[in-house]
Structure formats: structure tokens, C-alpha cells
Coordinates of C-alpha atoms in Angstrom, one line a residue:
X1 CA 0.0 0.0 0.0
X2 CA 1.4 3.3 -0.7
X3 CA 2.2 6.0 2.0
X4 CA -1.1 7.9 1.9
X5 CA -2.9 4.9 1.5
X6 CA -1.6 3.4 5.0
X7 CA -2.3 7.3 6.6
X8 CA -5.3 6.5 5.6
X9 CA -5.8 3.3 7.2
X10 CA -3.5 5.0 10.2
X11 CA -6.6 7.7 11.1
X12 CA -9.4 5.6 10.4
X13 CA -7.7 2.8 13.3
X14 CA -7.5 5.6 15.5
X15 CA -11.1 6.5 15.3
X16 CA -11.9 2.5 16.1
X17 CA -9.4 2.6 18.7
X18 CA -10.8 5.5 20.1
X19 CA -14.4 3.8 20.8
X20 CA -13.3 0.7 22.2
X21 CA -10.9 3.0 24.5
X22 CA -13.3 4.8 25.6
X23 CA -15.9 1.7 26.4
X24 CA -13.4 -0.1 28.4
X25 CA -12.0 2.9 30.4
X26 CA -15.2 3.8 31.7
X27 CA -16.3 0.0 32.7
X28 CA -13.7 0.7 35.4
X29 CA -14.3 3.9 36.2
X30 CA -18.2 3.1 37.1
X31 CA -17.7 2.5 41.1
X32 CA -15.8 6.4 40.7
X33 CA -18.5 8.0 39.4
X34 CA -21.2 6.3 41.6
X35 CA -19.8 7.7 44.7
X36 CA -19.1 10.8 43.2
X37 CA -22.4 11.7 41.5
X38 CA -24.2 9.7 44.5
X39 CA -25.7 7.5 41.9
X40 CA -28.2 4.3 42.8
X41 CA -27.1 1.5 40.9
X42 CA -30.1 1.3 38.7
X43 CA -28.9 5.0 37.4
X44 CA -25.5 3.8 37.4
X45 CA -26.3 1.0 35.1
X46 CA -27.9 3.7 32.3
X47 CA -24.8 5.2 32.2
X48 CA -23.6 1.9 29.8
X49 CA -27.3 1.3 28.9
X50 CA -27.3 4.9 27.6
X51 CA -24.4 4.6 25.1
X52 CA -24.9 0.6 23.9
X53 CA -28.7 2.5 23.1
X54 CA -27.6 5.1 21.1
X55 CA -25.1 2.8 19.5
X56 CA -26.8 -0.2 18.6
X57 CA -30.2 1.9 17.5
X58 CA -28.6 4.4 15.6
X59 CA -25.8 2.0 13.5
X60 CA -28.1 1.2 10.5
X61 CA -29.2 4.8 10.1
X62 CA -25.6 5.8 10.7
X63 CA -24.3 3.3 7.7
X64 CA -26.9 4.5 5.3
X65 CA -26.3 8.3 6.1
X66 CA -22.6 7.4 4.9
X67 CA -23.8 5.8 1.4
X68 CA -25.9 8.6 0.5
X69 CA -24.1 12.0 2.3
X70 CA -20.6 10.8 2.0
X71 CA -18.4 9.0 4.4
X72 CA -15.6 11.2 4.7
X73 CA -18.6 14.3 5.5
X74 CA -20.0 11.6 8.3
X75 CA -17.2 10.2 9.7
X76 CA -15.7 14.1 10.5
X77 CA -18.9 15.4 11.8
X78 CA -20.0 12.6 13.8
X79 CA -16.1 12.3 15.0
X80 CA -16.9 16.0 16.0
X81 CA -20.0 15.5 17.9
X82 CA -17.9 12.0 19.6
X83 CA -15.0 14.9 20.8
X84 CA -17.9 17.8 22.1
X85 CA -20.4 14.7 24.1
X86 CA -17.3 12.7 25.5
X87 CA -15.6 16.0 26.9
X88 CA -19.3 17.0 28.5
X89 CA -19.3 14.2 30.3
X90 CA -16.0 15.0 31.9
X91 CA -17.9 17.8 33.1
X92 CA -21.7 16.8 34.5
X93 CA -22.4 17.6 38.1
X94 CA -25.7 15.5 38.3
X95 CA -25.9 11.5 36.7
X96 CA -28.7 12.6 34.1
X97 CA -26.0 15.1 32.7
X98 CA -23.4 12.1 32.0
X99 CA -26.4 9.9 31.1
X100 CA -27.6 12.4 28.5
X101 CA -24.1 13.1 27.2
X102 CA -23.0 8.8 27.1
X103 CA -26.2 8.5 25.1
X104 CA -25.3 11.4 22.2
X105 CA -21.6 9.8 22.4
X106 CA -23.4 6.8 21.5
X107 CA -25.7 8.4 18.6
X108 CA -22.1 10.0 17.1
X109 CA -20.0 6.4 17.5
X110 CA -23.1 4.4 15.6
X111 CA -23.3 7.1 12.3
X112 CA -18.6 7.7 12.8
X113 CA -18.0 3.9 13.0
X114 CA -19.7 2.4 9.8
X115 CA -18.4 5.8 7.9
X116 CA -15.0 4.6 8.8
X117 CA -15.4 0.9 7.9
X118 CA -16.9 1.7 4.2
X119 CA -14.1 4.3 4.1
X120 CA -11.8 1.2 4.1
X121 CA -13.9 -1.4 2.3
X122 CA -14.2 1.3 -0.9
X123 CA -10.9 2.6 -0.7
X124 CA -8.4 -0.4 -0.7
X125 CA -9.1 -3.0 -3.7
X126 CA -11.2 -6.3 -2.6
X127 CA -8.5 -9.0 -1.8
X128 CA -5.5 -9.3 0.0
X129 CA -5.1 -5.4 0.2
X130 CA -8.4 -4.7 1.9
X131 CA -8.4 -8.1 3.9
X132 CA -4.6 -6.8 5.4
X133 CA -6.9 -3.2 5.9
X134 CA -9.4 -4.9 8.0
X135 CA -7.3 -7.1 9.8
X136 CA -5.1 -4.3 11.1
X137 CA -8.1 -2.2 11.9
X138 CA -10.1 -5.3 13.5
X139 CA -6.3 -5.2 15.5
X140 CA -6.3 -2.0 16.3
X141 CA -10.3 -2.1 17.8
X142 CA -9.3 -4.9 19.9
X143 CA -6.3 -3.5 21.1
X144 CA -8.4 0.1 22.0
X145 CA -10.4 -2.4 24.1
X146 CA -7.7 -4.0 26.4
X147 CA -5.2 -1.1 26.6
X148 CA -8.3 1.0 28.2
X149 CA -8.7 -1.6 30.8
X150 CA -5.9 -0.5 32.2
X151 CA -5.4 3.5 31.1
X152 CA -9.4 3.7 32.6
X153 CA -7.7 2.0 35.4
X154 CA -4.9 4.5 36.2
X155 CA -6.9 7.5 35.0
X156 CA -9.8 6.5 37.4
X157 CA -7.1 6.6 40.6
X158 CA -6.7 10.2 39.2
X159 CA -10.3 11.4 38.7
X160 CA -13.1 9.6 36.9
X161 CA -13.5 12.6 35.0
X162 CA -10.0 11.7 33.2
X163 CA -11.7 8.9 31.4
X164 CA -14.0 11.1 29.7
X165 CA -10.9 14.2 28.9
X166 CA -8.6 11.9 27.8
X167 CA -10.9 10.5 24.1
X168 CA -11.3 14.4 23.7
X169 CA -7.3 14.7 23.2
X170 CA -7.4 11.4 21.2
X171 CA -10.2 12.3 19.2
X172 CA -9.0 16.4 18.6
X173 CA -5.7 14.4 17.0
X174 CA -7.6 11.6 14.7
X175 CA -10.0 14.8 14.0
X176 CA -6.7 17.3 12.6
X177 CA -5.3 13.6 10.4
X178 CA -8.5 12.9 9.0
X179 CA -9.2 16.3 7.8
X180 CA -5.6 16.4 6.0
X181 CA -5.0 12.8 4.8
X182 CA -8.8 11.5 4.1
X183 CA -9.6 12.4 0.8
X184 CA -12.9 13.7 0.0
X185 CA -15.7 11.9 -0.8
X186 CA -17.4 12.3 -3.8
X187 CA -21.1 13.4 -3.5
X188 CA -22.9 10.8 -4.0
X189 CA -25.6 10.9 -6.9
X190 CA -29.1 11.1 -5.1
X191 CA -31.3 12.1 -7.4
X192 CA -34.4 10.6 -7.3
X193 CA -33.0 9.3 -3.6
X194 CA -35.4 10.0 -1.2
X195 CA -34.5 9.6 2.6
X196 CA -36.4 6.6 3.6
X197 CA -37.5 8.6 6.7
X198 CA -40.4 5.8 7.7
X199 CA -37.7 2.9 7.5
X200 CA -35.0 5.0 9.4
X201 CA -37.9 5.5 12.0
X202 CA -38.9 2.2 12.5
X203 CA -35.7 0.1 12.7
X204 CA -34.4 2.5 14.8
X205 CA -37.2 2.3 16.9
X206 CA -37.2 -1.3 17.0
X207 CA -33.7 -2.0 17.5
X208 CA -34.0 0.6 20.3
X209 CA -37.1 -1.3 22.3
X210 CA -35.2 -4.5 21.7
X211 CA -31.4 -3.3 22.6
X212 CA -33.7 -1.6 25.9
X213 CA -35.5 -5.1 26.3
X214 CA -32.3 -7.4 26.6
X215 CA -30.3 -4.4 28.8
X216 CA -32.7 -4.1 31.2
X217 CA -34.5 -8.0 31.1
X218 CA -32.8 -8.6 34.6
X219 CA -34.1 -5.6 36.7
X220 CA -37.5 -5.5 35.7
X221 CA -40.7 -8.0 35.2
X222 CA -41.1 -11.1 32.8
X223 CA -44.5 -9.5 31.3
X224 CA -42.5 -6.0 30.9
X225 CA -39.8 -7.7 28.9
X226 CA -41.8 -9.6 27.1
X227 CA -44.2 -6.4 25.8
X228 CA -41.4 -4.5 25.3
X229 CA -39.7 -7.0 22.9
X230 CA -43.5 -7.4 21.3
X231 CA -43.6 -3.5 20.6
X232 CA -39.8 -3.8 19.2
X233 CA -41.0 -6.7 16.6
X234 CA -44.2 -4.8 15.4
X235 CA -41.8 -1.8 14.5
X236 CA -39.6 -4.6 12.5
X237 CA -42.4 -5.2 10.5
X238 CA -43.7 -2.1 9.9
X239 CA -39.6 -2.1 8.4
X240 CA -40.5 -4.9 6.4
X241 CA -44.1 -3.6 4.6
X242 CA -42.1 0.1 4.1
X243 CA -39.1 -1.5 2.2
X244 CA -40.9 -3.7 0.3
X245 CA -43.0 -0.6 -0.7
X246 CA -40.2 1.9 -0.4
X247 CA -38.5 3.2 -4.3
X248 CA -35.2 4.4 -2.0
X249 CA -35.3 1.6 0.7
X250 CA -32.8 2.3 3.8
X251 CA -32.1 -1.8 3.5
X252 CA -32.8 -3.4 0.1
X253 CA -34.2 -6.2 1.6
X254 CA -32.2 -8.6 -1.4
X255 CA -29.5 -7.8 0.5
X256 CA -30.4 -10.4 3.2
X257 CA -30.5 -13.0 0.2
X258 CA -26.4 -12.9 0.7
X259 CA -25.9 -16.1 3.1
X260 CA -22.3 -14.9 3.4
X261 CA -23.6 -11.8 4.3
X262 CA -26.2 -13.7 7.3
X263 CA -23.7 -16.0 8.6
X264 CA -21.6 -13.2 9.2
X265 CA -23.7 -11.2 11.1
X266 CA -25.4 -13.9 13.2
X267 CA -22.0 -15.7 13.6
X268 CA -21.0 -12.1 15.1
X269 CA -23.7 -11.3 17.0
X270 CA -23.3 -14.7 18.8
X271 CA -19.3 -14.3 19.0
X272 CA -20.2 -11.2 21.0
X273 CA -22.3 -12.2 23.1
X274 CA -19.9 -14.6 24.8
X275 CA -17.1 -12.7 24.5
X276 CA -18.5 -9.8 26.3
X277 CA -20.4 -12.0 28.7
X278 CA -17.2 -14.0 29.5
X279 CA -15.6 -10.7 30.1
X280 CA -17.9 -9.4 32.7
X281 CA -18.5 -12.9 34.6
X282 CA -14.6 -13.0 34.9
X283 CA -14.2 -9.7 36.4
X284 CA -16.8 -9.6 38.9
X285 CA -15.1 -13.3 39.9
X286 CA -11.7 -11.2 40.0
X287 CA -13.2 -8.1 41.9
X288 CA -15.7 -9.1 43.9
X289 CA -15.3 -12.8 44.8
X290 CA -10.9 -12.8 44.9
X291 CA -10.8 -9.3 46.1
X292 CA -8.3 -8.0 43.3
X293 CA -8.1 -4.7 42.7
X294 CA -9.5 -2.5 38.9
X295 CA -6.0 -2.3 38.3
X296 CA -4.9 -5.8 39.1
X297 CA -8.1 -7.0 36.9
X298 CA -7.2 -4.9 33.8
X299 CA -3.9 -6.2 34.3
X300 CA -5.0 -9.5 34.2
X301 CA -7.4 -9.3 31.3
X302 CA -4.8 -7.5 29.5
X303 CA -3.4 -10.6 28.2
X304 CA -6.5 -11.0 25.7
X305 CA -5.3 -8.0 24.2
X306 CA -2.6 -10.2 22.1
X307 CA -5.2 -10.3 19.7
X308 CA -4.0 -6.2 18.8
X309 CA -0.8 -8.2 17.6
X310 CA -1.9 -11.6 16.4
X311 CA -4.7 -9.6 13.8
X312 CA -2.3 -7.6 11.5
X313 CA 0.4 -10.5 11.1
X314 CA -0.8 -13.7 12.1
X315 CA -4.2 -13.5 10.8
X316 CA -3.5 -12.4 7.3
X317 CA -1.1 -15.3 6.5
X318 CA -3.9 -18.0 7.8
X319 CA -6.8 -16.0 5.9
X320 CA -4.0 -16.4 2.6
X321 CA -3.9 -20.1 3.2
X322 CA -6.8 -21.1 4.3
X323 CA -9.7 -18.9 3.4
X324 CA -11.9 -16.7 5.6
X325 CA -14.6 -19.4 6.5
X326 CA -12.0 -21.8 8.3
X327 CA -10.2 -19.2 10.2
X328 CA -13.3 -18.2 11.5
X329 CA -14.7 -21.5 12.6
X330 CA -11.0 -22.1 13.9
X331 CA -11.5 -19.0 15.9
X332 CA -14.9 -20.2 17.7
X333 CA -13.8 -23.3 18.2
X334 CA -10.8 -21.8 20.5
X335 CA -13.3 -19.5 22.0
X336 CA -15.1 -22.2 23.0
X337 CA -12.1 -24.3 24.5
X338 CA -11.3 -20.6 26.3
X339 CA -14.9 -20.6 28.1
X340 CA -14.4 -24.4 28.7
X341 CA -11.6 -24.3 30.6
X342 CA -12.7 -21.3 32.9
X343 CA -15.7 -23.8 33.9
X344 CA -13.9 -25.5 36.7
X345 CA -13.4 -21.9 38.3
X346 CA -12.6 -22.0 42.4
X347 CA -11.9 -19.4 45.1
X348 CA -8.3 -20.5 45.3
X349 CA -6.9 -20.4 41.4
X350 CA -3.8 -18.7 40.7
X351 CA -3.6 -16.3 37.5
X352 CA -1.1 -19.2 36.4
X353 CA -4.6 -21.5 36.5
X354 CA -6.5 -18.6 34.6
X355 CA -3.9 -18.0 32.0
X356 CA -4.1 -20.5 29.6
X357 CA -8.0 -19.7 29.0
X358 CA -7.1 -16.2 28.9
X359 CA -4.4 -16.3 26.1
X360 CA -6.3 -18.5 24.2
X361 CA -9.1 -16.2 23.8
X362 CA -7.0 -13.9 22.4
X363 CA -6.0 -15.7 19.7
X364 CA -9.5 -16.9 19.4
X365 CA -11.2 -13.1 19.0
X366 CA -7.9 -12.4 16.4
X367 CA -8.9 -15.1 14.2
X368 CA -12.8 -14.6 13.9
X369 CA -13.2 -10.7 14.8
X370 CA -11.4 -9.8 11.4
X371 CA -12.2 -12.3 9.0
X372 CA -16.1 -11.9 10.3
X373 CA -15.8 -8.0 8.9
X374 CA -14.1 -9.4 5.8
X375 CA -17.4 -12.1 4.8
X376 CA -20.0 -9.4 5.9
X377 CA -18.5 -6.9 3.4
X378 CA -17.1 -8.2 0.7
X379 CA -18.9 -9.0 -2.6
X380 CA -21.7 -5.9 -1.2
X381 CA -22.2 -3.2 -4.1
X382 CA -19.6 0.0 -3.2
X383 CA -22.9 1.9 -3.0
X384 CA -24.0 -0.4 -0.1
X385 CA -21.0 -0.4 1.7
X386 CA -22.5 1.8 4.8
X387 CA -25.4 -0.6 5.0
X388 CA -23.2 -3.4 5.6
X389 CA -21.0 -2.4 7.9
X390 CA -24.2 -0.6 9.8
X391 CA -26.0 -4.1 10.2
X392 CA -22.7 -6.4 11.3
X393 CA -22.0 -3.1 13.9
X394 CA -25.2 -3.8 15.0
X395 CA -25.0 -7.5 15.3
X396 CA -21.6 -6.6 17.0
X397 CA -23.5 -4.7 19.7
X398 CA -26.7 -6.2 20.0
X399 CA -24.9 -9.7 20.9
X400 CA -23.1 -7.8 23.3
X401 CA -26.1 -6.3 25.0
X402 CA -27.4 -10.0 24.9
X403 CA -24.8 -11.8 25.9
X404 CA -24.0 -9.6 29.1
X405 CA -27.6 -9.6 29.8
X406 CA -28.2 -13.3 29.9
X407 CA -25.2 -14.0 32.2
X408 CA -26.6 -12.3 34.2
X409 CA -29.6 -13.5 34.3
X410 CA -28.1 -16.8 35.0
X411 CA -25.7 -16.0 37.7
X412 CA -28.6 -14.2 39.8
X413 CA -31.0 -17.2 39.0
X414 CA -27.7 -19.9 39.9
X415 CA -26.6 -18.0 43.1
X416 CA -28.7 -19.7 46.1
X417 CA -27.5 -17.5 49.2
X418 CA -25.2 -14.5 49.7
X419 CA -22.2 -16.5 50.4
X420 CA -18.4 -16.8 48.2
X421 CA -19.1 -20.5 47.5
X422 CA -23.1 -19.5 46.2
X423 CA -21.7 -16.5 44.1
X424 CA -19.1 -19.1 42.6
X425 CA -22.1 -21.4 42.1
X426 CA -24.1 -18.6 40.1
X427 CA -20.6 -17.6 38.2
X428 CA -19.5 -21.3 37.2
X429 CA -23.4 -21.6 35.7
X430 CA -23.1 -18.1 33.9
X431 CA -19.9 -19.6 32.2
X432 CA -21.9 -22.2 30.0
X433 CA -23.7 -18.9 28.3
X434 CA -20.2 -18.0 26.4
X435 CA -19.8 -21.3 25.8
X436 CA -23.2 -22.2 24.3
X437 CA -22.9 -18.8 21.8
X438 CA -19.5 -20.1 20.9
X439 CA -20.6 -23.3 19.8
X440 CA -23.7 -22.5 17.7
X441 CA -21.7 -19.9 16.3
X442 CA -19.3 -22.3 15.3
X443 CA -22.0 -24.7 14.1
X444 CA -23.7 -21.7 11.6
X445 CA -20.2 -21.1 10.5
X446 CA -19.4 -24.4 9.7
X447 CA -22.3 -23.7 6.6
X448 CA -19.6 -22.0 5.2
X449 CA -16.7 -24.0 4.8
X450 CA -17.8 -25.7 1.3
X451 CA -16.7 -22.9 0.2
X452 CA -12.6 -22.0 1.0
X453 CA -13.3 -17.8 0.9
X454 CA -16.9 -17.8 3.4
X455 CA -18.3 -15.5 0.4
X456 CA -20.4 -16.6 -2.5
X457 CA -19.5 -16.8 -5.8
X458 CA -20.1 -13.4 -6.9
X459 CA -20.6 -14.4 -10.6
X460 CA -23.3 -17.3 -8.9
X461 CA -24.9 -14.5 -6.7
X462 CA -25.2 -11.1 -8.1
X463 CA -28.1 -11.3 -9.9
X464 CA -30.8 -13.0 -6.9
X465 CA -29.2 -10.6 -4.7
X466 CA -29.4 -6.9 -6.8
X467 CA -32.8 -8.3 -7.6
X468 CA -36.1 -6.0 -6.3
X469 CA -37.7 -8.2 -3.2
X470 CA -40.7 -8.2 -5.2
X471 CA -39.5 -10.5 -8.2

């Protein structure tokens, strides 16, 4: 790749390093700000609720907004907006103030990180140049993720207010590069082009009520889940009768006739849910049940964050020679084996005893995160690009939503009395929900291995899948 080519790549890394920094540093900075801002833990709980709302509702508005206003014009206003809401929250005296200002961060994350995933996938020729791209950004987004266990960590023993200062310098920097080394987009022709204001309404609403449902399934009634999930699936298919009607649909629904395209995203959404739920399960074992320290648990979970290394040079080689599709399903596989071995958890393990499931899911999240990206992208029209990217971001995020909220749901239901050895119970029976999303995600994927790349034969597909719905 040529010099501008990998600045480029360079700013767009930091803008996905940025959001999984800025994530991780404030899950360790939450027990700060509660005594601080005197917050119950119901409110404390909106202040992630807040952002993984405006994220996951907003991402397939956000990824069409890119196709049809530009992605470079997206990508630095929304990066703008990211910089103003992140450095207000530095600032709120009162927990509906940092509430307000997590959920606008989240809004500007959903429409700046599918800008800056098309900006890649249309910029860098399909095949070994973009797949090396995507690998060193999927890298780079994992690596935002561990390092700010532990920067959140020693910013928090500062002030908790560092955590929300510190993206604004990040983002002021990735804001200066982008404007000089991006080049601009072209306006895109939209004539005719219509904003499909009805469709934008109602996915967003009903990824909203849904992302709301799993978030908040374990603090309030069955019957309240339940409606709200009902009211979140009549808004879905109020989606489905506007596109099928719509001349300027926000989804071409022929899209979801790509099986690459729906293996990836369900393969990711279940990838996250048990990496995210592992993730939480092992730090309230670490924290609450052993005792350790924020900073000896970000220190501990740091070692996942080999994955930041493994993505750009190991990854690459094994995608070269063996295709996307088994990588991947060599990926989940390992994840699983990770979760496995943490099932035999007990109050006196040394990290020694934790380190083997650790490292290993490391190298498991650097051989299915990228390649995932890769399947769900490639072979999509350049004018789709946005969508793409929006819908596996949403995946991403709605598996993540799902699977912290169902261990959970698990642990509270498993934990039979207030003592270590109950709470171990109700952590040990949590472990099997990582462990279940692992292995059905490695049993969808497995669809995919007749064929070496994961992606359809474009020459087989392109037809059915540019086709109108209604033919």
C-alpha cells in the first residue's frame, strides 16, 4: 500500500481505537463516578445502557447516512460531535448530565464507525489489500479495548473525569489527520433518492425497544420484557411492509439474500455475546469474589489483548492459506475451549490456572473478529457499503447487549445464598452462556466451509441478490 494509503488506514484505526478505549475505560471507572455523583445503581447502570442504546439503535441509520451524504462528511462530523459529548461528560455535576451526554456519544459512535469501515472497504481494492486493511483495523479495535482496561484503570485513581478528557485529546488528534489525509468523498448521486424517513424511524425504533428489552431484562418483570420485545418486533415489520414498498429503501431487503452476508452477522452477533459475557463474569469473579483490585483485573485481562498483535500478522497469513470461513470457525472453536476451561473456576486459582483460557481467547477473538468483517462486506455493491458495515455493527452490539444480559440472568438465578461459594455457584453456571454462543456460532459457520473464501461466488450471486424483493 502506498504512503497515503496506509495514513489512511492510520486515522481511520484511530477512530476505532478511540471507541473501544473509551468503552473499556469507563467500565472501570463506574464504582468512581457512583460515589461521586451519589448514583443508585439502577442509574448507574444507564450510564452503559445509555451509550450501547444510542449505538446499537442508531448504527443502520448511521451506515446509510454514509452511502448517501458521504463518508468522509460523516465520519468528521460525527467524529466532531464523539470529541464535544465525550468531553461534557467529563464535566456533568448531576448522573442525568453524564447519562444524556454517554447517550449522544453513542448516537455520534453508531453514524462515525460504519463511515469509517466503508471508508476502508471502498478505498483499498477487494482481496489481499483490503483483507490486510481490515485485519489491522479489527487489530487496532481490539487492542483500543484492552489497553483502556488499564489506562481507565490509572486514569480513574486520578479522577473519573480523566476517562472522559482523555478521548477528547485522542479524538482532537484523529480529528486534525482525518481532515488532511482523508480524501474527499465524492457526492454521491441522489437524485431521485429519497431519505427513507419511515424505514429509518422504524428500525431505529425497533432496535432501540429491543437493545432496551435485553439491557434491562434482569431488573425489571417477565411480562415488561416480554411487551417491550413485542412493541420492538411490530416496529420490525412495519420495516418490512415500508421497504418492500419503499423506491429508496434504507435496506434493500435482497441484501439479506447474501448467506455470506447472514452468517456473518449472526455468527458475530453470537461471537459477542460470549465474549462480552465471559468478560464481565470473569471480572466480577476477580473483583468481587478474589478481592483484586480495577488495576490488578485490567492487568489480568490485558493478556487478551494479544489479539491487537496476532490480527495484522498472524491473521493475514492464515486467511491467505486457508480462506476466511476456516479461520473463522478455527476461531470459535478456540473461544469455546477458552470458556471451557474457565468452567472449573474456584476461590483459590492462581492467574497461572486462569492463563491458559485467557491467552487462548485472544488468539481466538484475532482469528474470527477480522475475518467476520471481511465475509460481511465483501462481494456488497460499493454503494451499499454503509449498510453493511451498519448491520454487522449492529450484530456486534446487540450480541453484546445479549450476551451480558443473559449472564446475568443466569448468575442471579444460579446464586442460592449471599455466600463466596453461592456467588461461585451462580458464576461457574453463567460460564456455560459464552460457551453455548461459541458453539452454535461455530456450528452456523461451519455452513460456510464448502466454500474456501466464506463468500459466495459473486458471478453465482449477483443477480438474486441486486434483484427487487418483489421478483
Amino acid at each position: 500500500m502506498s504512503g497515503r494509503a496506509w495514513g489512511v488506514l492510520f486515522v481511520l484505526c484511530g477512530a476505532i481505537f478511540l471507541e473501544g478505549i473509551d468503552v473499556a475505560m469507563l467500565n472501570v471507572a463506574l464504582p468512581s463516578i457512583r460515589a461521586d455523583l451519589d448514583m443508585s445503581t439502577g442509574m448507574l447502570q444507564w450510564v452503559m445502557s445509555a451509550y450501547v442504546l444510542g449505538y446499537g439503535g442508531f448504527m443502520l441509520l448511521g451506515g446509510r447516512a454514509a452511502d448517501l451524504f458521504g463518508r468522509r462528511q460523516m465520519f468528521v462530523f460525527w467524529l466532531v460531535v464523539f470529541l464535544l459529548f465525550s468531553g461534557l461528560g467529563g464535566f456533568a455535576t448531576e448522573g442525568w448530565m453524564l447519562i444524556v451526554a454517554r447517550f449522544v456519544t453513542g448516537i455520534a459512535a453508531a453514524f462515525m464507525t460504519p463511515a469509517g469501515l466503508s471508508i476502508i472497504t471502498t478505498s483499498f481494492d477487494e482481496g489481499p489489500q483490503r483483507n490486510k486493511a481490515l485485519l489491522v483495523y479489527s487489530g487496532t479495535a481490539a487492542g483500543g479495548f484492552s489497553i483502556g482496561l488499564v489506562v481507565g484503570g490509572l486514569l480513574a485513581s486520578v479522577s473519573w473525569r480523566w476517562v472522559f478528557f482523555a478521548p477528547v485529546i485522542l479524538s482532537l488528534l484523529i480529528l486534525i489527520t482525518a481532515v488532511v489525509l482523508i480524501p474527499k468523498s465524492p457526492r454521491p448521486e441522489r437524485s431521485g433518492q429519497g431519505v427513507d424517513l419511515g424505514g429509518a424511524i422504524s428500525v431505529t425504533a425497533g432496535i432501540l425497544l429491543l437493545v432496551f428489552a435485553v439491557e434491562r431484562a434482569t431488573h425489571v418483570a417477565a411480562a415488561v420484557t416480554a411487551g417491550t420485545v413485542a412493541a420492538g418486533l411490530v416496529f420490525f415489520l412495519a420495516f418490512f411492509l415500508i421497504e418492500r414498498r419503499s423506491s429508496n429503501p434504507l435496506i434493500r431487503l435482497g441484501l439479506f439474500r447474501n448467506g455470506a452476508l447472514i452468517r456473518g452477522n449472526v455468527t458475530g452477533l453470537l461471537f459477542a455475546a460470549g465474549f462480552f459475557g465471559f468478560q464481565f463474569v470473569a471480572v466480577l469473579y476477580l473483583q468481587e469474589l478474589r478481592g483484586w483490585s480495577t488495576l490488578q483485573t485490567s492487568f489480568a485481562l490485558i493478556v487478551i489483548g494479544i489479539d491487537s498483535i496476532l490480527s495484522p500478522t498472524l491473521t493475514p497469513k492464515l486467511v491467505a492459506k486457508f480462506g476466511n470461513a476456516r479461520v473463522i470457525f478455527g476461531g470459535l472453536l478456540l473461544a469455546a475451549l477458552s470458556y471451557a476451561l474457565f468452567l472449573p473456576v474456584s476461590m483459590d486459582w492462581t492467574y497461572l490456572a486462569m492463563f491458559p483460557s485467557l491467552i487462548i481467547l485472544g488468539l481466538a477473538f484475532s482469528l474470527a473478529y477480522g475475518p467476520l468483517t471481511i465475509i460481511a462486506t465483501e462481494g456488497i455493491d460499493e454503494d451499499e457499503q454503509g449498510v453493511a458495515g451498519g448491520l454487522l455493527y449492529t450484530s456486534f452490539q446487540f450480541g453484546a447487549a445479549l450476551g451480558l444480559s443473559s449472564v446475568t440472568a443466569v448468575s442471579i438465578g444460579a446464586t442460592h445464598g449471599t455466600s463466596p461459594a453461592a456467588q461461585l455457584d451462580g458464576y461457574r453456571a453463567a460460564l456455560i452462556v459464552p460457551l453455548a454462543a461459541a458453539l452454535i456460532a461455530a456450528f452456523i459457520s461451519a455452513f460456510g466451509l464448502g466454500n474456501r473464501s466464506g463468500i459466495e461466488d459473486p458471478a453465482a450471486s449477483a443477480d438474486p441478490v441486486r434483484e427487487p424483493v418483489d421478483a
